[in-house]
mmCIF file of C-alpha atoms in Angstrom:
data_model
loop_
_atom_site.group_PDB
_atom_site.id
_atom_site.type_symbol
_atom_site.label_atom_id
_atom_site.label_comp_id
_atom_site.label_asym_id
_atom_site.label_seq_id
_atom_site.Cartn_x
_atom_site.Cartn_y
_atom_site.Cartn_z
ATOM 1 C CA ARG A 1 -64.203 96.034 9.625
ATOM 2 C CA LYS A 2 -62.456 95.937 13.008
ATOM 3 C CA GLU A 3 -58.698 96.468 12.982
ATOM 4 C CA VAL A 4 -58.123 93.314 15.063
ATOM 5 C CA GLU A 5 -60.638 90.475 14.970
ATOM 6 C CA GLN A 6 -60.888 87.537 17.344
ATOM 7 C CA ASP A 7 -63.423 84.788 17.936
ATOM 8 C CA PRO A 8 -64.993 85.816 21.286
ATOM 9 C CA GLY A 9 -65.503 82.195 22.379
ATOM 10 C CA PRO A 10 -65.949 80.999 25.025
ATOM 11 C CA PHE A 11 -63.659 78.046 24.519
ATOM 12 C CA ASN A 12 -64.502 75.437 27.160
ATOM 13 C CA VAL A 13 -61.749 72.840 27.417
ATOM 14 C CA PRO A 14 -60.801 70.170 29.969
ATOM 15 C CA GLU A 15 -57.584 70.408 31.961
ATOM 16 C CA GLY A 16 -54.653 69.062 29.989
ATOM 17 C CA ALA A 17 -56.152 69.931 26.599
ATOM 18 C CA THR A 18 -54.389 71.856 23.877
ATOM 19 C CA VAL A 19 -56.242 74.927 22.661
ATOM 20 C CA ALA A 20 -55.499 77.408 19.872
ATOM 21 C CA PHE A 21 -56.705 80.942 19.361
ATOM 22 C CA ASN A 22 -56.509 82.892 16.144
ATOM 23 C CA CYS A 23 -56.575 86.548 15.332
ATOM 24 C CA THR A 24 -56.541 88.581 12.123
ATOM 25 C CA TYR A 25 -55.507 92.207 11.674
ATOM 26 C CA SER A 26 -56.463 94.538 8.889
ATOM 27 C CA ASN A 27 -53.452 96.811 8.480
ATOM 28 C CA SER A 28 -50.668 95.105 6.561
ATOM 29 C CA ALA A 29 -48.173 97.708 7.804
ATOM 30 C CA SER A 30 -48.692 96.824 11.488
ATOM 31 C CA GLN A 31 -45.340 96.486 13.163
ATOM 32 C CA SER A 32 -45.505 94.732 16.512
ATOM 33 C CA PHE A 33 -47.721 91.991 17.838
ATOM 34 C CA PHE A 34 -48.596 90.695 21.296
ATOM 35 C CA TRP A 35 -50.850 88.460 23.274
ATOM 36 C CA TYR A 36 -52.150 89.875 26.542
ATOM 37 C CA ARG A 37 -54.180 88.032 29.154
ATOM 38 C CA GLN A 38 -56.992 89.658 31.118
ATOM 39 C CA ASP A 39 -58.636 88.104 34.135
ATOM 40 C CA CYS A 40 -62.116 89.149 35.131
ATOM 41 C CA ARG A 41 -62.169 92.747 36.454
ATOM 42 C CA LYS A 42 -58.391 92.986 36.256
ATOM 43 C CA GLU A 43 -55.979 94.851 34.030
ATOM 44 C CA PRO A 44 -54.434 93.248 30.920
ATOM 45 C CA LYS A 45 -51.100 91.568 31.523
ATOM 46 C CA LEU A 46 -48.523 90.978 28.788
ATOM 47 C CA LEU A 47 -48.341 87.287 28.023
ATOM 48 C CA MET A 48 -45.866 87.320 25.169
ATOM 49 C CA SER A 49 -44.635 89.161 22.133
ATOM 50 C CA VAL A 50 -45.155 87.526 18.752
ATOM 51 C CA TYR A 51 -42.346 87.276 16.240
ATOM 52 C CA SER A 52 -42.345 86.259 12.580
ATOM 53 C CA SER A 53 -40.132 83.301 13.343
ATOM 54 C CA GLY A 54 -42.584 82.046 15.951
ATOM 55 C CA ASN A 55 -41.749 81.916 19.620
ATOM 56 C CA GLU A 56 -42.407 79.702 22.580
ATOM 57 C CA ASP A 57 -42.613 80.361 26.309
ATOM 58 C CA GLY A 58 -43.204 77.175 28.273
ATOM 59 C CA ARG A 59 -46.625 75.870 27.384
ATOM 60 C CA PHE A 60 -47.379 78.837 25.140
ATOM 61 C CA THR A 61 -46.477 79.170 21.459
ATOM 62 C CA ALA A 62 -47.193 82.212 19.326
ATOM 63 C CA GLN A 63 -47.024 82.444 15.547
ATOM 64 C CA LEU A 64 -47.276 85.353 13.123
ATOM 65 C CA ASN A 65 -48.092 85.061 9.438
ATOM 66 C CA ARG A 66 -47.568 88.498 7.885
ATOM 67 C CA ALA A 67 -48.685 87.403 4.445
ATOM 68 C CA SER A 68 -52.075 86.314 5.778
ATOM 69 C CA GLN A 69 -52.182 88.972 8.529
ATOM 70 C CA TYR A 70 -52.843 86.257 11.035
ATOM 71 C CA ILE A 71 -51.612 85.659 14.586
ATOM 72 C CA SER A 72 -52.083 82.528 16.658
ATOM 73 C CA LEU A 73 -51.594 81.397 20.241
ATOM 74 C CA LEU A 74 -51.348 77.748 21.209
ATOM 75 C CA ILE A 75 -51.664 76.651 24.823
ATOM 76 C CA ARG A 76 -50.577 73.105 25.645
ATOM 77 C CA ASP A 77 -51.509 71.136 28.743
ATOM 78 C CA SER A 78 -54.142 73.658 29.856
ATOM 79 C CA LYS A 79 -54.346 74.482 33.561
ATOM 80 C CA LEU A 80 -57.331 75.774 35.488
ATOM 81 C CA SER A 81 -55.306 78.962 36.046
ATOM 82 C CA ASP A 82 -55.219 79.568 32.272
ATOM 83 C CA SER A 83 -58.919 80.531 32.415
ATOM 84 C CA ALA A 84 -59.001 84.150 31.285
ATOM 85 C CA THR A 85 -59.659 86.348 28.250
ATOM 86 C CA TYR A 86 -56.801 86.409 25.730
ATOM 87 C CA LEU A 87 -56.337 89.664 23.858
ATOM 88 C CA CYS A 88 -54.634 89.908 20.486
ATOM 89 C CA VAL A 89 -52.798 93.218 20.203
ATOM 90 C CA VAL A 90 -51.032 95.034 17.385
ATOM 91 C CA THR A 91 -49.324 98.352 16.947
ATOM 92 C CA GLY A 92 -49.823 100.616 13.984
ATOM 93 C CA PRO A 93 -47.422 101.330 11.125
ATOM 94 C CA ASP A 94 -46.773 104.878 12.237
ATOM 95 C CA THR A 95 -43.857 104.793 14.638
ATOM 96 C CA GLY A 96 -45.120 108.045 16.061
ATOM 97 C CA ARG A 97 -48.329 106.393 17.089
ATOM 98 C CA ARG A 98 -47.328 103.932 19.741
ATOM 99 C CA ALA A 99 -50.755 102.998 21.007
ATOM 100 C CA LEU A 100 -51.800 99.394 21.084
ATOM 101 C CA THR A 101 -54.881 98.285 19.172
ATOM 102 C CA PHE A 102 -56.700 95.499 21.029
ATOM 103 C CA GLY A 103 -58.966 92.791 19.753
ATOM 104 C CA SER A 104 -62.101 92.178 21.792
ATOM 105 C CA GLY A 105 -60.611 89.050 23.289
ATOM 106 C CA THR A 106 -61.234 85.317 23.295
ATOM 107 C CA ARG A 107 -62.514 83.827 26.524
ATOM 108 C CA LEU A 108 -61.020 80.561 27.717
ATOM 109 C CA GLN A 109 -62.571 78.425 30.449
ATOM 110 C CA VAL A 110 -60.530 75.421 31.534
ATOM 111 C CA GLN A 111 -62.643 72.867 33.352
ATOM 112 C CA PRO A 112 -61.554 70.249 35.885
ATOM 113 C CA GLY B 1 -40.340 96.282 41.581
ATOM 114 C CA ALA B 2 -43.309 98.664 41.788
ATOM 115 C CA GLY B 3 -45.706 98.549 38.901
ATOM 116 C CA VAL B 4 -48.030 101.165 37.486
ATOM 117 C CA SER B 5 -50.338 102.574 40.158
ATOM 118 C CA GLN B 6 -53.605 104.409 39.653
ATOM 119 C CA SER B 7 -55.920 106.301 41.961
ATOM 120 C CA PRO B 8 -58.659 106.240 42.946
ATOM 121 C CA SER B 9 -59.473 102.589 42.335
ATOM 122 C CA ASN B 10 -63.174 103.422 42.237
ATOM 123 C CA LYS B 11 -64.962 106.697 41.650
ATOM 124 C CA VAL B 12 -68.695 107.359 41.671
ATOM 125 C CA THR B 13 -69.733 110.814 40.551
ATOM 126 C CA GLU B 14 -72.876 112.612 39.580
ATOM 127 C CA LYS B 15 -73.541 113.555 35.996
ATOM 128 C CA GLY B 16 -72.144 116.998 35.235
ATOM 129 C CA LYS B 17 -69.329 116.905 37.795
ATOM 130 C CA ASP B 18 -65.623 116.966 36.886
ATOM 131 C CA VAL B 19 -63.312 114.074 37.830
ATOM 132 C CA GLU B 20 -59.562 113.669 37.950
ATOM 133 C CA LEU B 21 -57.844 110.309 37.598
ATOM 134 C CA ARG B 22 -54.216 109.797 38.463
ATOM 135 C CA CYS B 23 -51.532 107.494 37.085
ATOM 136 C CA ASP B 24 -48.059 106.829 38.440
ATOM 137 C CA PRO B 25 -45.998 104.955 35.820
ATOM 138 C CA ILE B 26 -43.181 102.488 36.421
ATOM 139 C CA SER B 27 -40.082 104.401 37.445
ATOM 140 C CA GLY B 28 -37.931 105.216 34.430
ATOM 141 C CA HIS B 29 -40.685 104.610 31.866
ATOM 142 C CA THR B 30 -40.820 107.604 29.589
ATOM 143 C CA ALA B 31 -43.942 106.614 27.654
ATOM 144 C CA LEU B 32 -47.392 106.696 29.264
ATOM 145 C CA TYR B 33 -50.772 105.795 27.787
ATOM 146 C CA TRP B 34 -54.387 106.112 28.785
ATOM 147 C CA TYR B 35 -57.040 103.645 27.630
ATOM 148 C CA ARG B 36 -60.591 102.983 28.649
ATOM 149 C CA GLN B 37 -62.632 99.807 28.715
ATOM 150 C CA SER B 38 -66.412 99.977 28.817
ATOM 151 C CA LEU B 39 -68.411 97.047 30.176
ATOM 152 C CA GLY B 40 -68.008 94.054 27.890
ATOM 153 C CA GLN B 41 -65.992 96.061 25.351
ATOM 154 C CA GLY B 42 -62.432 96.048 24.176
ATOM 155 C CA LEU B 43 -59.787 98.545 25.206
ATOM 156 C CA GLU B 44 -59.960 101.944 23.544
ATOM 157 C CA PHE B 45 -56.875 104.153 23.217
ATOM 158 C CA LEU B 46 -57.227 107.703 24.534
ATOM 159 C CA ILE B 47 -53.841 109.482 24.616
ATOM 160 C CA TYR B 48 -50.113 108.834 24.599
ATOM 161 C CA PHE B 49 -47.357 110.820 26.336
ATOM 162 C CA GLN B 50 -43.674 110.729 25.571
ATOM 163 C CA GLY B 51 -42.087 112.590 28.442
ATOM 164 C CA ASN B 52 -44.368 115.532 29.148
ATOM 165 C CA SER B 53 -45.633 115.980 25.607
ATOM 166 C CA ALA B 54 -48.569 114.241 23.998
ATOM 167 C CA PRO B 55 -47.777 113.397 20.363
ATOM 168 C CA ASP B 56 -50.967 111.423 19.990
ATOM 169 C CA LYS B 57 -54.283 112.618 21.470
ATOM 170 C CA SER B 58 -56.334 111.077 18.691
ATOM 171 C CA GLY B 59 -58.363 108.842 20.974
ATOM 172 C CA LEU B 60 -59.824 111.482 23.254
ATOM 173 C CA PRO B 61 -63.577 111.206 22.614
ATOM 174 C CA SER B 62 -64.483 114.853 23.130
ATOM 175 C CA ASP B 63 -63.118 118.178 24.369
ATOM 176 C CA ARG B 64 -64.417 117.308 27.834
ATOM 177 C CA PHE B 65 -61.416 114.983 28.125
ATOM 178 C CA SER B 66 -57.923 116.290 28.751
ATOM 179 C CA ALA B 67 -54.722 114.935 30.217
ATOM 180 C CA GLU B 68 -51.409 116.259 31.378
ATOM 181 C CA ARG B 69 -48.150 114.871 32.552
ATOM 182 C CA THR B 70 -45.599 116.748 34.615
ATOM 183 C CA GLY B 71 -42.000 115.966 35.457
ATOM 184 C CA GLY B 72 -42.084 113.073 33.015
ATOM 185 C CA SER B 73 -43.807 110.967 35.613
ATOM 186 C CA VAL B 74 -47.331 111.292 37.078
ATOM 187 C CA SER B 75 -50.226 111.913 34.703
ATOM 188 C CA THR B 76 -53.759 113.067 35.348
ATOM 189 C CA LEU B 77 -56.752 112.481 33.122
ATOM 190 C CA THR B 78 -59.528 115.017 33.620
ATOM 191 C CA ILE B 79 -63.107 114.540 32.493
ATOM 192 C CA GLN B 80 -65.246 117.655 32.705
ATOM 193 C CA ARG B 81 -69.030 117.672 32.934
ATOM 194 C CA THR B 82 -69.164 113.894 33.128
ATOM 195 C CA GLN B 83 -71.868 111.995 31.247
ATOM 196 C CA GLN B 84 -73.235 108.538 31.883
ATOM 197 C CA GLU B 85 -71.522 107.219 28.758
ATOM 198 C CA ASP B 86 -68.181 108.098 30.395
ATOM 199 C CA SER B 87 -68.708 105.209 32.839
ATOM 200 C CA ALA B 88 -65.864 102.746 32.192
ATOM 201 C CA VAL B 89 -62.605 101.456 33.587
ATOM 202 C CA TYR B 90 -59.807 103.915 32.819
ATOM 203 C CA LEU B 91 -56.488 102.132 32.416
ATOM 204 C CA CYS B 92 -53.032 103.605 32.380
ATOM 205 C CA ALA B 93 -49.987 101.878 30.914
ATOM 206 C CA SER B 94 -46.306 102.730 30.668
ATOM 207 C CA SER B 95 -43.433 101.515 28.565
ATOM 208 C CA GLN B 96 -39.738 102.124 28.160
ATOM 209 C CA PRO B 97 -39.090 102.694 24.476
ATOM 210 C CA GLY B 98 -35.607 101.679 23.522
ATOM 211 C CA THR B 99 -33.513 102.424 20.481
ATOM 212 C CA SER B 100 -32.937 98.886 19.281
ATOM 213 C CA GLY B 101 -36.252 98.512 17.555
ATOM 214 C CA GLY B 102 -38.631 95.600 17.632
ATOM 215 C CA ASN B 103 -41.433 94.537 19.952
ATOM 216 C CA HIS B 104 -39.596 95.511 23.108
ATOM 217 C CA ASN B 105 -40.234 99.151 22.353
ATOM 218 C CA TYR B 106 -43.961 98.660 22.503
ATOM 219 C CA GLU B 107 -44.417 96.360 25.486
ATOM 220 C CA GLN B 108 -46.819 98.178 27.782
ATOM 221 C CA TYR B 109 -47.526 97.428 31.421
ATOM 222 C CA PHE B 110 -50.897 98.320 32.809
ATOM 223 C CA GLY B 111 -52.079 99.673 36.139
ATOM 224 C CA PRO B 112 -55.104 98.248 37.944
ATOM 225 C CA GLY B 113 -57.400 100.918 36.530
ATOM 226 C CA THR B 114 -59.944 103.348 37.941
ATOM 227 C CA ARG B 115 -63.539 102.216 37.733
ATOM 228 C CA LEU B 116 -65.621 105.330 37.015
ATOM 229 C CA THR B 117 -69.352 105.273 37.484
ATOM 230 C CA VAL B 118 -71.384 108.329 36.503
ATOM 231 C CA THR B 119 -74.862 108.358 38.024
#
């Protein structure tokens, strides 16, 4: 079983739609959680951290459910520029091991 | 401010040759990471530096891979006797671990990567 699992998509949505991505992680002791965005042939860029209380940044809302080991990202009022691959990312329980573990990504295509 | 930079941006090499990839982290970031991403695959962790030491080398795929960091800044990743399966984008990231705990300690910022093609 992969450490971080995501639906690869693609999700094809019209402009203005609301879209949600989900992610599950296997290690219950994982400590930190993020969503990164990766455009085609570009490096990943940090979109937002994910906190247990849930957090919002403009049109983006992230939620973490530790009991279910589940992370979500909601994008409201989708723009064409939101088209990208969204990567769910966790860090391990060992504070000495600071590497990020990436999901394979969910591809979003926003259409005019 | 300046982000993470990597060089070269593209490298084509013949099987069996050695290659060196360079990473310049964000100024002041003490932690540096190497990852690679093969075509259509997710990112795979290779090695982590804190300052000049590497507390986690667990992701290096074989002893042909090595990395060093000097002066707490620039890092080089060396691949000896390259093989075709080494073809990938090699990404470097840096972060500024703090003492307050929480997600901030782990936020990593990536360079544009080096696209390595072994022919």
